[in-house]
Amino acid sequence: MTEGSRAERRAPLRYWIIEGFAAGNLGFLSLDVYLAHAANDFARTLEWVPVIFSAAAALVLLPGVVTGRFQHGAAAGAGWLAGSASVAVGITGMVMHLDAVFFSEQTLKNLVYSAPFVAPLSYVGVGLLLILNRMETRDATEWARWVLFLALAGFVGNFGLSLLDHAQNAFFDWEEWIPVVAAAYAVAFLLVQVLSPRDRLLAWSCLGVMAAQLGVGVAGFVLHAGANIAGASSTWENFIYGAPVFAPLLFANLAILATIGLWELLDE
């Protein structure tokens, strides 16, 4: 095989960025889920599954990301496997989180104070990105719209997470409403953009909204980390039982994902 034909087998840059994004997210989820499940000292053995799966899936995807040939051969199959398994892990995790108390008695109190049922759906989103990278390989506009749709779905989940998480302390500080409002704005703008992919003015407006989401995520991370560091208990205990330090970074993560899709639309 000549060097030219090898180059042709490398995926275009947009697919490579999303592949790296998905692999990086899986690797990071291993740490995030570990901290979350450490809060109850991994009461059930099954709580180790997403931690181990995340790390293993990231390693499986790494060779394809490095070579850029993840849409061909064994790397393509590895992506299909990791993507499908990620969707299954996410759906199973959501059901198990709800099963903690909500299925036994469907009340608003149980919904607020049960394990965050939306959180495992992060795996579904990452898995669908991997599958998208292997199914929609010809139409860049459709690929970008699907990327934006997945970012939109993520912000819908983030809206629910922010609302339920801060409801646990009855929105003690007014700043806790900021991520709720920010997520609502992101949902509104991205929904219209998905329905009107050719509107360039809207796309530029969405980029501005995503920049704000990035700021909200970083500021939230700093506030959560600062609260845990300043807490009365040991720093490690505060990071496990206190404010979820990585949760606000989901705003930044989804903003980056949406920006990738928006940039592709503007480049058309």
PDB file of N, CA, C and O in Angstrom, residues 152-225:
ATOM      1  N   LEU A 152     -27.290  19.040  22.318  1.00  0.00           N
ATOM      2  CA  LEU A 152     -28.587  19.505  22.805  1.00  0.00           C
ATOM      3  C   LEU A 152     -29.148  18.558  23.864  1.00  0.00           C
ATOM      4  O   LEU A 152     -29.588  18.997  24.936  1.00  0.00           O
ATOM      5  N   ALA A 153     -29.112  17.253  23.567  1.00  0.00           N
ATOM      6  CA  ALA A 153     -29.608  16.269  24.532  1.00  0.00           C
ATOM      7  C   ALA A 153     -28.806  16.330  25.828  1.00  0.00           C
ATOM      8  O   ALA A 153     -29.356  16.190  26.929  1.00  0.00           O
ATOM      9  N   GLY A 154     -27.498  16.550  25.696  1.00  0.00           N
ATOM     10  CA  GLY A 154     -26.656  16.672  26.881  1.00  0.00           C
ATOM     11  C   GLY A 154     -27.040  17.868  27.726  1.00  0.00           C
ATOM     12  O   GLY A 154     -27.081  17.783  28.963  1.00  0.00           O
ATOM     13  N   PHE A 155     -27.351  18.980  27.090  1.00  0.00           N
ATOM     14  CA  PHE A 155     -27.753  20.172  27.843  1.00  0.00           C
ATOM     15  C   PHE A 155     -29.128  19.995  28.488  1.00  0.00           C
ATOM     16  O   PHE A 155     -29.386  20.556  29.557  1.00  0.00           O
ATOM     17  N   VAL A 156     -30.015  19.230  27.851  1.00  0.00           N
ATOM     18  CA  VAL A 156     -31.298  18.911  28.492  1.00  0.00           C
ATOM     19  C   VAL A 156     -31.041  18.142  29.786  1.00  0.00           C
ATOM     20  O   VAL A 156     -31.622  18.434  30.839  1.00  0.00           O
ATOM     21  N   GLY A 157     -30.147  17.141  29.701  1.00  0.00           N
ATOM     22  CA  GLY A 157     -29.779  16.389  30.898  1.00  0.00           C
ATOM     23  C   GLY A 157     -29.095  17.265  31.931  1.00  0.00           C
ATOM     24  O   GLY A 157     -29.343  17.137  33.137  1.00  0.00           O
ATOM     25  N   ASN A 158     -28.246  18.179  31.462  1.00  0.00           N
ATOM     26  CA  ASN A 158     -27.533  19.071  32.374  1.00  0.00           C
ATOM     27  C   ASN A 158     -28.497  20.013  33.092  1.00  0.00           C
ATOM     28  O   ASN A 158     -28.303  20.358  34.264  1.00  0.00           O
ATOM     29  N   PHE A 159     -29.532  20.433  32.389  1.00  0.00           N
ATOM     30  CA  PHE A 159     -30.572  21.249  33.008  1.00  0.00           C
ATOM     31  C   PHE A 159     -31.222  20.486  34.169  1.00  0.00           C
ATOM     32  O   PHE A 159     -31.375  21.020  35.277  1.00  0.00           O
ATOM     33  N   GLY A 160     -31.571  19.218  33.911  1.00  0.00           N
ATOM     34  CA  GLY A 160     -32.171  18.402  34.962  1.00  0.00           C
ATOM     35  C   GLY A 160     -31.225  18.162  36.125  1.00  0.00           C
ATOM     36  O   GLY A 160     -31.617  18.243  37.295  1.00  0.00           O
ATOM     37  N   LEU A 161     -29.960  17.876  35.808  1.00  0.00           N
ATOM     38  CA  LEU A 161     -28.970  17.639  36.866  1.00  0.00           C
ATOM     39  C   LEU A 161     -28.776  18.874  37.744  1.00  0.00           C
ATOM     40  O   LEU A 161     -28.746  18.781  38.979  1.00  0.00           O
ATOM     41  N   SER A 162     -28.643  20.036  37.113  1.00  0.00           N
ATOM     42  CA  SER A 162     -28.430  21.272  37.864  1.00  0.00           C
ATOM     43  C   SER A 162     -29.631  21.585  38.746  1.00  0.00           C
ATOM     44  O   SER A 162     -29.481  22.000  39.909  1.00  0.00           O
ATOM     45  N   LEU A 163     -30.819  21.379  38.203  1.00  0.00           N
ATOM     46  CA  LEU A 163     -32.040  21.665  38.950  1.00  0.00           C
ATOM     47  C   LEU A 163     -32.182  20.743  40.149  1.00  0.00           C
ATOM     48  O   LEU A 163     -32.416  21.186  41.281  1.00  0.00           O
ATOM     49  N   LEU A 164     -32.019  19.436  39.922  1.00  0.00           N
ATOM     50  CA  LEU A 164     -32.207  18.463  41.000  1.00  0.00           C
ATOM     51  C   LEU A 164     -31.086  18.539  42.031  1.00  0.00           C
ATOM     52  O   LEU A 164     -31.330  18.435  43.239  1.00  0.00           O
ATOM     53  N   ASP A 165     -29.850  18.724  41.565  1.00  0.00           N
ATOM     54  CA  ASP A 165     -28.719  18.755  42.486  1.00  0.00           C
ATOM     55  C   ASP A 165     -28.808  19.949  43.435  1.00  0.00           C
ATOM     56  O   ASP A 165     -28.629  19.821  44.651  1.00  0.00           O
ATOM     57  N   HIS A 166     -29.109  21.130  42.886  1.00  0.00           N
ATOM     58  CA  HIS A 166     -29.176  22.323  43.727  1.00  0.00           C
ATOM     59  C   HIS A 166     -30.469  22.389  44.530  1.00  0.00           C
ATOM     60  O   HIS A 166     -30.540  23.121  45.527  1.00  0.00           O
ATOM     61  N   ALA A 167     -31.478  21.627  44.117  1.00  0.00           N
ATOM     62  CA  ALA A 167     -32.711  21.568  44.908  1.00  0.00           C
ATOM     63  C   ALA A 167     -32.487  20.847  46.231  1.00  0.00           C
ATOM     64  O   ALA A 167     -33.255  21.020  47.183  1.00  0.00           O
ATOM     65  N   GLN A 168     -31.426  20.051  46.317  1.00  0.00           N
ATOM     66  CA  GLN A 168     -31.153  19.323  47.551  1.00  0.00           C
ATOM     67  C   GLN A 168     -30.867  20.262  48.721  1.00  0.00           C
ATOM     68  O   GLN A 168     -31.096  19.914  49.868  1.00  0.00           O
ATOM     69  N   ASN A 169     -30.322  21.444  48.426  1.00  0.00           N
ATOM     70  CA  ASN A 169     -30.110  22.411  49.509  1.00  0.00           C
ATOM     71  C   ASN A 169     -30.980  23.651  49.303  1.00  0.00           C
ATOM     72  O   ASN A 169     -30.680  24.727  49.808  1.00  0.00           O
ATOM     73  N   ALA A 170     -32.103  23.429  48.561  1.00  0.00           N
ATOM     74  CA  ALA A 170     -33.115  24.477  48.351  1.00  0.00           C
ATOM     75  C   ALA A 170     -32.526  25.757  47.759  1.00  0.00           C
ATOM     76  O   ALA A 170     -32.950  26.860  48.101  1.00  0.00           O
ATOM     77  N   PHE A 171     -31.544  25.605  46.857  1.00  0.00           N
ATOM     78  CA  PHE A 171     -30.912  26.751  46.198  1.00  0.00           C
ATOM     79  C   PHE A 171     -30.487  27.790  47.240  1.00  0.00           C
ATOM     80  O   PHE A 171     -30.910  28.942  47.224  1.00  0.00           O
ATOM     81  N   PHE A 172     -29.641  27.336  48.163  1.00  0.00           N
ATOM     82  CA  PHE A 172     -29.222  28.148  49.301  1.00  0.00           C
ATOM     83  C   PHE A 172     -28.584  29.469  48.856  1.00  0.00           C
ATOM     84  O   PHE A 172     -28.821  30.513  49.447  1.00  0.00           O
ATOM     85  N   ASP A 173     -27.766  29.424  47.823  1.00  0.00           N
ATOM     86  CA  ASP A 173     -27.167  30.634  47.259  1.00  0.00           C
ATOM     87  C   ASP A 173     -27.807  30.932  45.913  1.00  0.00           C
ATOM     88  O   ASP A 173     -28.063  30.020  45.106  1.00  0.00           O
ATOM     89  N   TRP A 174     -28.059  32.201  45.633  1.00  0.00           N
ATOM     90  CA  TRP A 174     -28.713  32.569  44.382  1.00  0.00           C
ATOM     91  C   TRP A 174     -27.900  32.150  43.160  1.00  0.00           C
ATOM     92  O   TRP A 174     -28.456  31.888  42.087  1.00  0.00           O
ATOM     93  N   GLU A 175     -26.557  32.054  43.341  1.00  0.00           N
ATOM     94  CA  GLU A 175     -25.707  31.663  42.212  1.00  0.00           C
ATOM     95  C   GLU A 175     -26.039  30.261  41.694  1.00  0.00           C
ATOM     96  O   GLU A 175     -25.717  29.933  40.552  1.00  0.00           O
ATOM     97  N   GLU A 176     -26.692  29.457  42.515  1.00  0.00           N
ATOM     98  CA  GLU A 176     -27.016  28.095  42.110  1.00  0.00           C
ATOM     99  C   GLU A 176     -28.078  28.047  41.015  1.00  0.00           C
ATOM    100  O   GLU A 176     -28.289  27.003  40.401  1.00  0.00           O
ATOM    101  N   TRP A 177     -28.744  29.180  40.785  1.00  0.00           N
ATOM    102  CA  TRP A 177     -29.707  29.243  39.686  1.00  0.00           C
ATOM    103  C   TRP A 177     -29.010  29.478  38.335  1.00  0.00           C
ATOM    104  O   TRP A 177     -29.596  29.234  37.283  1.00  0.00           O
ATOM    105  N   ILE A 178     -27.766  29.953  38.372  1.00  0.00           N
ATOM    106  CA  ILE A 178     -27.067  30.295  37.127  1.00  0.00           C
ATOM    107  C   ILE A 178     -26.958  29.102  36.172  1.00  0.00           C
ATOM    108  O   ILE A 178     -27.288  29.232  34.984  1.00  0.00           O
ATOM    109  N   PRO A 179     -26.491  27.921  36.642  1.00  0.00           N
ATOM    110  CA  PRO A 179     -26.396  26.802  35.687  1.00  0.00           C
ATOM    111  C   PRO A 179     -27.749  26.350  35.156  1.00  0.00           C
ATOM    112  O   PRO A 179     -27.830  25.869  34.016  1.00  0.00           O
ATOM    113  N   VAL A 180     -28.799  26.505  35.943  1.00  0.00           N
ATOM    114  CA  VAL A 180     -30.137  26.123  35.470  1.00  0.00           C
ATOM    115  C   VAL A 180     -30.550  27.022  34.309  1.00  0.00           C
ATOM    116  O   VAL A 180     -30.995  26.552  33.254  1.00  0.00           O
ATOM    117  N   VAL A 181     -30.387  28.338  34.497  1.00  0.00           N
ATOM    118  CA  VAL A 181     -30.745  29.299  33.445  1.00  0.00           C
ATOM    119  C   VAL A 181     -29.832  29.128  32.232  1.00  0.00           C
ATOM    120  O   VAL A 181     -30.285  29.160  31.078  1.00  0.00           O
ATOM    121  N   ALA A 182     -28.536  28.926  32.485  1.00  0.00           N
ATOM    122  CA  ALA A 182     -27.579  28.766  31.382  1.00  0.00           C
ATOM    123  C   ALA A 182     -27.917  27.543  30.536  1.00  0.00           C
ATOM    124  O   ALA A 182     -27.894  27.612  29.292  1.00  0.00           O
ATOM    125  N   ALA A 183     -28.234  26.436  31.190  1.00  0.00           N
ATOM    126  CA  ALA A 183     -28.589  25.221  30.448  1.00  0.00           C
ATOM    127  C   ALA A 183     -29.857  25.426  29.633  1.00  0.00           C
ATOM    128  O   ALA A 183     -29.963  24.944  28.495  1.00  0.00           O
ATOM    129  N   ALA A 184     -30.815  26.163  30.188  1.00  0.00           N
ATOM    130  CA  ALA A 184     -32.061  26.429  29.459  1.00  0.00           C
ATOM    131  C   ALA A 184     -31.787  27.244  28.190  1.00  0.00           C
ATOM    132  O   ALA A 184     -32.365  26.972  27.126  1.00  0.00           O
ATOM    133  N   TYR A 185     -30.909  28.238  28.287  1.00  0.00           N
ATOM    134  CA  TYR A 185     -30.535  29.029  27.110  1.00  0.00           C
ATOM    135  C   TYR A 185     -29.851  28.149  26.064  1.00  0.00           C
ATOM    136  O   TYR A 185     -30.131  28.261  24.860  1.00  0.00           O
ATOM    137  N   ALA A 186     -28.966  27.278  26.508  1.00  0.00           N
ATOM    138  CA  ALA A 186     -28.265  26.401  25.573  1.00  0.00           C
ATOM    139  C   ALA A 186     -29.242  25.490  24.841  1.00  0.00           C
ATOM    140  O   ALA A 186     -29.134  25.292  23.630  1.00  0.00           O
ATOM    141  N   VAL A 187     -30.199  24.944  25.579  1.00  0.00           N
ATOM    142  CA  VAL A 187     -31.209  24.070  24.970  1.00  0.00           C
ATOM    143  C   VAL A 187     -32.000  24.828  23.908  1.00  0.00           C
ATOM    144  O   VAL A 187     -32.217  24.333  22.793  1.00  0.00           O
ATOM    145  N   ALA A 188     -32.437  26.044  24.233  1.00  0.00           N
ATOM    146  CA  ALA A 188     -33.248  26.826  23.304  1.00  0.00           C
ATOM    147  C   ALA A 188     -32.487  27.144  22.017  1.00  0.00           C
ATOM    148  O   ALA A 188     -33.003  26.960  20.903  1.00  0.00           O
ATOM    149  N   PHE A 189     -31.252  27.622  22.148  1.00  0.00           N
ATOM    150  CA  PHE A 189     -30.474  28.005  20.971  1.00  0.00           C
ATOM    151  C   PHE A 189     -30.117  26.789  20.114  1.00  0.00           C
ATOM    152  O   PHE A 189     -30.213  26.837  18.883  1.00  0.00           O
ATOM    153  N   LEU A 190     -29.695  25.708  20.761  1.00  0.00           N
ATOM    154  CA  LEU A 190     -29.281  24.530  19.992  1.00  0.00           C
ATOM    155  C   LEU A 190     -30.471  23.857  19.308  1.00  0.00           C
ATOM    156  O   LEU A 190     -30.327  23.314  18.206  1.00  0.00           O
ATOM    157  N   LEU A 191     -31.620  23.889  19.944  1.00  0.00           N
ATOM    158  CA  LEU A 191     -32.812  23.286  19.332  1.00  0.00           C
ATOM    159  C   LEU A 191     -33.141  23.988  18.018  1.00  0.00           C
ATOM    160  O   LEU A 191     -33.385  23.334  16.992  1.00  0.00           O
ATOM    161  N   VAL A 192     -33.119  25.310  18.027  1.00  0.00           N
ATOM    162  CA  VAL A 192     -33.416  26.061  16.804  1.00  0.00           C
ATOM    163  C   VAL A 192     -32.330  25.827  15.757  1.00  0.00           C
ATOM    164  O   VAL A 192     -32.609  25.703  14.560  1.00  0.00           O
ATOM    165  N   GLN A 193     -31.069  25.710  16.210  1.00  0.00           N
ATOM    166  CA  GLN A 193     -29.968  25.496  15.264  1.00  0.00           C
ATOM    167  C   GLN A 193     -30.072  24.136  14.596  1.00  0.00           C
ATOM    168  O   GLN A 193     -29.810  23.991  13.396  1.00  0.00           O
ATOM    169  N   VAL A 194     -30.459  23.126  15.348  1.00  0.00           N
ATOM    170  CA  VAL A 194     -30.637  21.788  14.760  1.00  0.00           C
ATOM    171  C   VAL A 194     -31.729  21.816  13.705  1.00  0.00           C
ATOM    172  O   VAL A 194     -31.615  21.181  12.653  1.00  0.00           O
ATOM    173  N   LEU A 195     -32.781  22.589  13.950  1.00  0.00           N
ATOM    174  CA  LEU A 195     -33.895  22.680  13.004  1.00  0.00           C
ATOM    175  C   LEU A 195     -33.573  23.595  11.824  1.00  0.00           C
ATOM    176  O   LEU A 195     -34.175  23.466  10.758  1.00  0.00           O
ATOM    177  N   SER A 196     -32.606  24.517  12.017  1.00  0.00           N
ATOM    178  CA  SER A 196     -32.232  25.460  10.950  1.00  0.00           C
ATOM    179  C   SER A 196     -30.717  25.460  10.756  1.00  0.00           C
ATOM    180  O   SER A 196     -30.031  26.441  11.068  1.00  0.00           O
ATOM    181  N   PRO A 197     -30.167  24.370  10.232  1.00  0.00           N
ATOM    182  CA  PRO A 197     -28.705  24.239  10.145  1.00  0.00           C
ATOM    183  C   PRO A 197     -28.050  25.227   9.195  1.00  0.00           C
ATOM    184  O   PRO A 197     -26.844  25.475   9.296  1.00  0.00           O
ATOM    185  N   ARG A 198     -28.805  25.814   8.263  1.00  0.00           N
ATOM    186  CA  ARG A 198     -28.214  26.721   7.276  1.00  0.00           C
ATOM    187  C   ARG A 198     -28.174  28.174   7.747  1.00  0.00           C
ATOM    188  O   ARG A 198     -27.635  29.032   7.049  1.00  0.00           O
ATOM    189  N   ASP A 199     -28.738  28.456   8.904  1.00  0.00           N
ATOM    190  CA  ASP A 199     -28.790  29.829   9.404  1.00  0.00           C
ATOM    191  C   ASP A 199     -27.439  30.189  10.024  1.00  0.00           C
ATOM    192  O   ASP A 199     -27.135  29.834  11.162  1.00  0.00           O
ATOM    193  N   ARG A 200     -26.621  30.914   9.300  1.00  0.00           N
ATOM    194  CA  ARG A 200     -25.265  31.224   9.754  1.00  0.00           C
ATOM    195  C   ARG A 200     -25.268  32.240  10.896  1.00  0.00           C
ATOM    196  O   ARG A 200     -24.445  32.160  11.804  1.00  0.00           O
ATOM    197  N   LEU A 201     -26.177  33.221  10.849  1.00  0.00           N
ATOM    198  CA  LEU A 201     -26.258  34.195  11.937  1.00  0.00           C
ATOM    199  C   LEU A 201     -26.594  33.494  13.250  1.00  0.00           C
ATOM    200  O   LEU A 201     -26.011  33.798  14.303  1.00  0.00           O
ATOM    201  N   LEU A 202     -27.519  32.552  13.173  1.00  0.00           N
ATOM    202  CA  LEU A 202     -27.882  31.780  14.364  1.00  0.00           C
ATOM    203  C   LEU A 202     -26.695  30.956  14.849  1.00  0.00           C
ATOM    204  O   LEU A 202     -26.460  30.836  16.057  1.00  0.00           O
ATOM    205  N   ALA A 203     -25.932  30.398  13.910  1.00  0.00           N
ATOM    206  CA  ALA A 203     -24.768  29.590  14.284  1.00  0.00           C
ATOM    207  C   ALA A 203     -23.744  30.437  15.045  1.00  0.00           C
ATOM    208  O   ALA A 203     -23.179  29.992  16.050  1.00  0.00           O
ATOM    209  N   TRP A 204     -23.512  31.655  14.566  1.00  0.00           N
ATOM    210  CA  TRP A 204     -22.583  32.539  15.272  1.00  0.00           C
ATOM    211  C   TRP A 204     -23.133  32.923  16.649  1.00  0.00           C
ATOM    212  O   TRP A 204     -22.377  33.035  17.629  1.00  0.00           O
ATOM    213  N   SER A 205     -24.451  33.119  16.743  1.00  0.00           N
ATOM    214  CA  SER A 205     -25.076  33.408  18.035  1.00  0.00           C
ATOM    215  C   SER A 205     -24.913  32.225  18.986  1.00  0.00           C
ATOM    216  O   SER A 205     -24.640  32.399  20.180  1.00  0.00           O
ATOM    217  N   CYS A 206     -25.061  31.026  18.440  1.00  0.00           N
ATOM    218  CA  CYS A 206     -24.895  29.819  19.252  1.00  0.00           C
ATOM    219  C   CYS A 206     -23.470  29.699  19.773  1.00  0.00           C
ATOM    220  O   CYS A 206     -23.241  29.263  20.905  1.00  0.00           O
ATOM    221  N   LEU A 207     -22.502  30.098  18.939  1.00  0.00           N
ATOM    222  CA  LEU A 207     -21.111  30.077  19.393  1.00  0.00           C
ATOM    223  C   LEU A 207     -20.913  31.000  20.588  1.00  0.00           C
ATOM    224  O   LEU A 207     -20.180  30.678  21.534  1.00  0.00           O
ATOM    225  N   GLY A 208     -21.581  32.151  20.565  1.00  0.00           N
ATOM    226  CA  GLY A 208     -21.512  33.061  21.697  1.00  0.00           C
ATOM    227  C   GLY A 208     -22.125  32.452  22.953  1.00  0.00           C
ATOM    228  O   GLY A 208     -21.573  32.582  24.055  1.00  0.00           O
ATOM    229  N   VAL A 209     -23.250  31.769  22.777  1.00  0.00           N
ATOM    230  CA  VAL A 209     -23.897  31.097  23.910  1.00  0.00           C
ATOM    231  C   VAL A 209     -22.998  29.988  24.445  1.00  0.00           C
ATOM    232  O   VAL A 209     -22.885  29.791  25.662  1.00  0.00           O
ATOM    233  N   MET A 210     -22.330  29.273  23.552  1.00  0.00           N
ATOM    234  CA  MET A 210     -21.443  28.197  23.995  1.00  0.00           C
ATOM    235  C   MET A 210     -20.230  28.748  24.750  1.00  0.00           C
ATOM    236  O   MET A 210     -19.749  28.130  25.699  1.00  0.00           O
ATOM    237  N   ALA A 211     -19.761  29.929  24.349  1.00  0.00           N
ATOM    238  CA  ALA A 211     -18.662  30.561  25.087  1.00  0.00           C
ATOM    239  C   ALA A 211     -19.102  30.875  26.516  1.00  0.00           C
ATOM    240  O   ALA A 211     -18.331  30.702  27.476  1.00  0.00           O
ATOM    241  N   ALA A 212     -20.361  31.317  26.657  1.00  0.00           N
ATOM    242  CA  ALA A 212     -20.893  31.579  27.994  1.00  0.00           C
ATOM    243  C   ALA A 212     -21.006  30.291  28.802  1.00  0.00           C
ATOM    244  O   ALA A 212     -20.718  30.276  30.009  1.00  0.00           O
ATOM    245  N   GLN A 213     -21.404  29.202  28.141  1.00  0.00           N
ATOM    246  CA  GLN A 213     -21.507  27.909  28.833  1.00  0.00           C
ATOM    247  C   GLN A 213     -20.134  27.454  29.333  1.00  0.00           C
ATOM    248  O   GLN A 213     -20.005  26.894  30.424  1.00  0.00           O
ATOM    249  N   LEU A 214     -19.115  27.720  28.524  1.00  0.00           N
ATOM    250  CA  LEU A 214     -17.752  27.384  28.930  1.00  0.00           C
ATOM    251  C   LEU A 214     -17.375  28.147  30.200  1.00  0.00           C
ATOM    252  O   LEU A 214     -16.792  27.582  31.136  1.00  0.00           O
ATOM    253  N   GLY A 215     -17.730  29.432  30.247  1.00  0.00           N
ATOM    254  CA  GLY A 215     -17.448  30.235  31.431  1.00  0.00           C
ATOM    255  C   GLY A 215     -18.202  29.740  32.653  1.00  0.00           C
ATOM    256  O   GLY A 215     -17.648  29.684  33.763  1.00  0.00           O
ATOM    257  N   VAL A 216     -19.468  29.350  32.463  1.00  0.00           N
ATOM    258  CA  VAL A 216     -20.269  28.819  33.573  1.00  0.00           C
ATOM    259  C   VAL A 216     -19.641  27.544  34.113  1.00  0.00           C
ATOM    260  O   VAL A 216     -19.555  27.337  35.331  1.00  0.00           O
ATOM    261  N   GLY A 217     -19.176  26.686  33.218  1.00  0.00           N
ATOM    262  CA  GLY A 217     -18.575  25.429  33.649  1.00  0.00           C
ATOM    263  C   GLY A 217     -17.303  25.630  34.444  1.00  0.00           C
ATOM    264  O   GLY A 217     -17.119  25.014  35.508  1.00  0.00           O
ATOM    265  N   VAL A 218     -16.425  26.495  33.952  1.00  0.00           N
ATOM    266  CA  VAL A 218     -15.160  26.747  34.658  1.00  0.00           C
ATOM    267  C   VAL A 218     -15.424  27.418  36.000  1.00  0.00           C
ATOM    268  O   VAL A 218     -14.828  27.060  37.025  1.00  0.00           O
ATOM    269  N   ALA A 219     -16.326  28.410  36.023  1.00  0.00           N
ATOM    270  CA  ALA A 219     -16.645  29.100  37.276  1.00  0.00           C
ATOM    271  C   ALA A 219     -17.255  28.133  38.285  1.00  0.00           C
ATOM    272  O   ALA A 219     -16.916  28.177  39.479  1.00  0.00           O
ATOM    273  N   GLY A 220     -18.141  27.249  37.821  1.00  0.00           N
ATOM    274  CA  GLY A 220     -18.749  26.269  38.716  1.00  0.00           C
ATOM    275  C   GLY A 220     -17.724  25.318  39.295  1.00  0.00           C
ATOM    276  O   GLY A 220     -17.777  24.975  40.487  1.00  0.00           O
ATOM    277  N   PHE A 221     -16.775  24.891  38.451  1.00  0.00           N
ATOM    278  CA  PHE A 221     -15.711  24.013  38.922  1.00  0.00           C
ATOM    279  C   PHE A 221     -14.898  24.693  40.023  1.00  0.00           C
ATOM    280  O   PHE A 221     -14.600  24.095  41.062  1.00  0.00           O
ATOM    281  N   VAL A 222     -14.556  25.959  39.814  1.00  0.00           N
ATOM    282  CA  VAL A 222     -13.778  26.705  40.807  1.00  0.00           C
ATOM    283  C   VAL A 222     -14.560  26.853  42.107  1.00  0.00           C
ATOM    284  O   VAL A 222     -14.014  26.653  43.206  1.00  0.00           O
ATOM    285  N   LEU A 223     -15.846  27.153  42.008  1.00  0.00           N
ATOM    286  CA  LEU A 223     -16.667  27.322  43.204  1.00  0.00           C
ATOM    287  C   LEU A 223     -16.829  26.007  43.961  1.00  0.00           C
ATOM    288  O   LEU A 223     -16.739  25.971  45.199  1.00  0.00           O
ATOM    289  N   HIS A 224     -17.087  24.916  43.247  1.00  0.00           N
ATOM    290  CA  HIS A 224     -17.241  23.613  43.888  1.00  0.00           C
ATOM    291  C   HIS A 224     -15.930  23.178  44.545  1.00  0.00           C
ATOM    292  O   HIS A 224     -15.919  22.693  45.685  1.00  0.00           O
ATOM    293  N   ALA A 225     -14.824  23.332  43.810  1.00  0.00           N
ATOM    294  CA  ALA A 225     -13.524  22.937  44.359  1.00  0.00           C
ATOM    295  C   ALA A 225     -13.171  23.790  45.574  1.00  0.00           C
ATOM    296  O   ALA A 225     -12.674  23.277  46.590  1.00  0.00           O
TER     297      ALA A 225
END
